[in-house]
Amino acid sequence: MNHLEVQNVTVSSIIYYHAIKSEGAPLLLRATIRKVFSDNIACQYSWKRTSLKPNAEKCYLVTTCKYFISDICHLKYTINDKDINTILQKHFVHARGRVTKRKRPDCSS
C-alpha cells in the first residue's frame, strides 16, 4: 500500500465512523472535516485560492472527504452537492475565529 492509499483508508474510516454516530448531514460533514483538518490547519488554507493561501477546495484531502461524504449523504440524508460545499466552506472561513476564541482568556471569572 502506498502513502495515498493509506490516507484514503484513514479518511474513509473516519468518515464511516462519524456516519454511524451522526444524526444529520451537517453534523457528519462538520465532524469529519474537523478530524481531517483541524482549525489550526484550516487557518492556513482559503476555500478559494488567494495569493497567500493555497486552495482548500482543490486540496487532495478535501476532495477525498467530499467524495466519500457525498456518497454517504446522498444515501442516508437528503442533501445536495451545493449544501455539502457550503458546510465545508464554512469550516475554512470561520477557522480563524474559532482559533482566536480558544486563545482568549475566560472572562467569566
Short mmCIF file of the C-alpha atoms (twelve columns), coordinates in Angstrom:
data_MODEL
# 
_entry.id   MODEL 
# 
loop_
_atom_site.group_PDB 
_atom_site.id 
_atom_site.type_symbol 
_atom_site.label_atom_id 
_atom_site.label_alt_id 
_atom_site.label_comp_id 
_atom_site.label_asym_id 
_atom_site.label_seq_id 
_atom_site.Cartn_x 
_atom_site.Cartn_y 
_atom_site.Cartn_z 
_atom_site.pdbx_PDB_model_num 
ATOM 1   C CA . MET A 1   0.000   0.000  0.000  1 
ATOM 2   C CA . ASN A 2   1.423   3.391  -0.925 1 
ATOM 3   C CA . HIS A 3   1.083   6.647  1.019  1 
ATOM 4   C CA . LEU A 4   -2.029  7.866  -0.846 1 
ATOM 5   C CA . GLU A 5   -3.835  4.557  -0.295 1 
ATOM 6   C CA . VAL A 6   -3.088  4.758  3.435  1 
ATOM 7   C CA . GLN A 7   -4.507  8.295  3.533  1 
ATOM 8   C CA . ASN A 8   -7.659  7.137  1.724  1 
ATOM 9   C CA . VAL A 9   -8.170  4.272  4.174  1 
ATOM 10  C CA . THR A 10  -7.711  6.605  7.143  1 
ATOM 11  C CA . VAL A 11  -10.054 9.264  5.766  1 
ATOM 12  C CA . SER A 12  -12.714 6.721  4.814  1 
ATOM 13  C CA . SER A 13  -12.611 5.063  8.246  1 
ATOM 14  C CA . ILE A 14  -13.031 8.470  9.948  1 
ATOM 15  C CA . ILE A 15  -15.980 9.290  7.696  1 
ATOM 16  C CA . TYR A 16  -17.743 5.966  8.227  1 
ATOM 17  C CA . TYR A 17  -17.248 6.200  11.991 1 
ATOM 18  C CA . HIS A 18  -18.931 9.610  12.096 1 
ATOM 19  C CA . ALA A 19  -21.645 8.490  9.653  1 
ATOM 20  C CA . ILE A 20  -22.764 5.839  12.113 1 
ATOM 21  C CA . LYS A 21  -22.837 8.279  15.053 1 
ATOM 22  C CA . SER A 22  -24.245 11.388 13.382 1 
ATOM 23  C CA . GLU A 23  -27.890 12.373 13.277 1 
ATOM 24  C CA . GLY A 24  -27.759 14.606 10.230 1 
ATOM 25  C CA . ALA A 25  -25.705 15.503 7.201  1 
ATOM 26  C CA . PRO A 26  -24.366 18.813 8.613  1 
ATOM 27  C CA . LEU A 27  -23.179 17.061 11.786 1 
ATOM 28  C CA . LEU A 28  -21.485 14.351 9.735  1 
ATOM 29  C CA . LEU A 29  -19.774 16.896 7.496  1 
ATOM 30  C CA . ARG A 30  -18.549 19.069 10.359 1 
ATOM 31  C CA . ALA A 31  -17.293 16.162 12.456 1 
ATOM 32  C CA . THR A 32  -15.450 14.612 9.544  1 
ATOM 33  C CA . ILE A 33  -13.779 17.766 8.279  1 
ATOM 34  C CA . ARG A 34  -12.772 18.672 11.862 1 
ATOM 35  C CA . LYS A 35  -10.971 15.337 12.206 1 
ATOM 36  C CA . VAL A 36  -9.150  15.720 8.895  1 
ATOM 37  C CA . PHE A 37  -8.497  19.490 9.011  1 
ATOM 38  C CA . SER A 38  -8.076  20.931 12.487 1 
ATOM 39  C CA . ASP A 39  -8.791  24.636 12.933 1 
ATOM 40  C CA . ASN A 40  -5.075  25.459 13.044 1 
ATOM 41  C CA . ILE A 41  -4.507  23.749 9.701  1 
ATOM 42  C CA . ALA A 42  -7.700  25.193 8.217  1 
ATOM 43  C CA . CYS A 43  -6.400  28.707 9.009  1 
ATOM 44  C CA . GLN A 44  -3.564  28.083 6.578  1 
ATOM 45  C CA . TYR A 45  -5.982  27.453 3.690  1 
ATOM 46  C CA . SER A 46  -8.541  29.531 1.849  1 
ATOM 47  C CA . TRP A 47  -11.598 27.929 0.261  1 
ATOM 48  C CA . LYS A 48  -10.808 29.769 -2.941 1 
ATOM 49  C CA . ARG A 49  -7.112  30.330 -3.611 1 
ATOM 50  C CA . THR A 50  -5.542  33.636 -2.554 1 
ATOM 51  C CA . SER A 51  -2.053  34.976 -3.161 1 
ATOM 52  C CA . LEU A 52  -1.008  33.925 0.353  1 
ATOM 53  C CA . LYS A 53  -3.003  30.736 0.986  1 
ATOM 54  C CA . PRO A 54  -3.476  27.554 -1.050 1 
ATOM 55  C CA . ASN A 55  -6.856  26.419 -2.311 1 
ATOM 56  C CA . ALA A 56  -8.699  24.135 0.132  1 
ATOM 57  C CA . GLU A 57  -11.431 23.297 -2.360 1 
ATOM 58  C CA . LYS A 58  -8.911  21.577 -4.652 1 
ATOM 59  C CA . CYS A 59  -6.839  20.032 -1.842 1 
ATOM 60  C CA . TYR A 60  -6.481  16.256 -2.144 1 
ATOM 61  C CA . LEU A 61  -7.789  15.501 1.354  1 
ATOM 62  C CA . VAL A 62  -10.794 17.792 0.978  1 
ATOM 63  C CA . THR A 63  -11.752 16.298 -2.391 1 
ATOM 64  C CA . THR A 64  -11.335 12.791 -0.951 1 
ATOM 65  C CA . CYS A 65  -13.560 13.694 2.005  1 
ATOM 66  C CA . LYS A 66  -16.137 15.246 -0.319 1 
ATOM 67  C CA . TYR A 67  -16.121 12.088 -2.454 1 
ATOM 68  C CA . PHE A 68  -16.826 9.773  0.484  1 
ATOM 69  C CA . ILE A 69  -19.117 12.163 2.343  1 
ATOM 70  C CA . SER A 70  -21.301 12.978 -0.648 1 
ATOM 71  C CA . ASP A 71  -21.941 9.276  -1.283 1 
ATOM 72  C CA . ILE A 72  -22.988 8.724  2.318  1 
ATOM 73  C CA . CYS A 73  -25.033 11.921 2.486  1 
ATOM 74  C CA . HIS A 74  -26.909 11.130 -0.721 1 
ATOM 75  C CA . LEU A 75  -27.740 7.625  0.508  1 
ATOM 76  C CA . LYS A 76  -28.565 8.407  4.131  1 
ATOM 77  C CA . TYR A 77  -29.782 12.034 4.059  1 
ATOM 78  C CA . THR A 78  -31.474 14.386 1.631  1 
ATOM 79  C CA . ILE A 79  -28.769 16.918 0.851  1 
ATOM 80  C CA . ASN A 80  -27.392 18.197 -2.437 1 
ATOM 81  C CA . ASP A 81  -23.820 18.949 -3.507 1 
ATOM 82  C CA . LYS A 82  -24.285 22.716 -3.116 1 
ATOM 83  C CA . ASP A 83  -25.207 22.316 0.563  1 
ATOM 84  C CA . ILE A 84  -22.229 19.994 1.111  1 
ATOM 85  C CA . ASN A 85  -19.893 22.617 -0.370 1 
ATOM 86  C CA . THR A 86  -21.468 25.356 1.766  1 
ATOM 87  C CA . ILE A 87  -20.919 23.431 5.001  1 
ATOM 88  C CA . LEU A 88  -17.335 22.526 4.110  1 
ATOM 89  C CA . GLN A 89  -16.587 26.100 3.040  1 
ATOM 90  C CA . LYS A 90  -17.790 27.487 6.375  1 
ATOM 91  C CA . HIS A 91  -15.259 25.296 8.199  1 
ATOM 92  C CA . PHE A 92  -12.404 27.076 6.429  1 
ATOM 93  C CA . VAL A 93  -13.955 30.552 6.519  1 
ATOM 94  C CA . HIS A 94  -14.585 30.528 10.285 1 
ATOM 95  C CA . ALA A 95  -11.469 28.597 11.383 1 
ATOM 96  C CA . ARG A 96  -9.512  31.706 12.363 1 
ATOM 97  C CA . GLY A 97  -12.375 32.920 14.567 1 
ATOM 98  C CA . ARG A 98  -12.521 29.593 16.402 1 
ATOM 99  C CA . VAL A 99  -8.755  29.615 16.992 1 
ATOM 100 C CA . THR A 100 -8.714  33.179 18.352 1 
ATOM 101 C CA . LYS A 101 -11.760 32.462 20.524 1 
ATOM 102 C CA . ARG A 102 -9.950  29.499 22.073 1 
ATOM 103 C CA . LYS A 103 -6.839  31.600 22.765 1 
ATOM 104 C CA . ARG A 104 -8.759  34.364 24.580 1 
ATOM 105 C CA . PRO A 105 -8.743  34.174 28.375 1 
ATOM 106 C CA . ASP A 106 -12.012 33.218 30.004 1 
ATOM 107 C CA . CYS A 107 -13.884 36.368 31.089 1 
ATOM 108 C CA . SER A 108 -16.432 34.583 33.286 1 
ATOM 109 C CA . SER A 109 -14.323 34.667 36.483 1 
# 
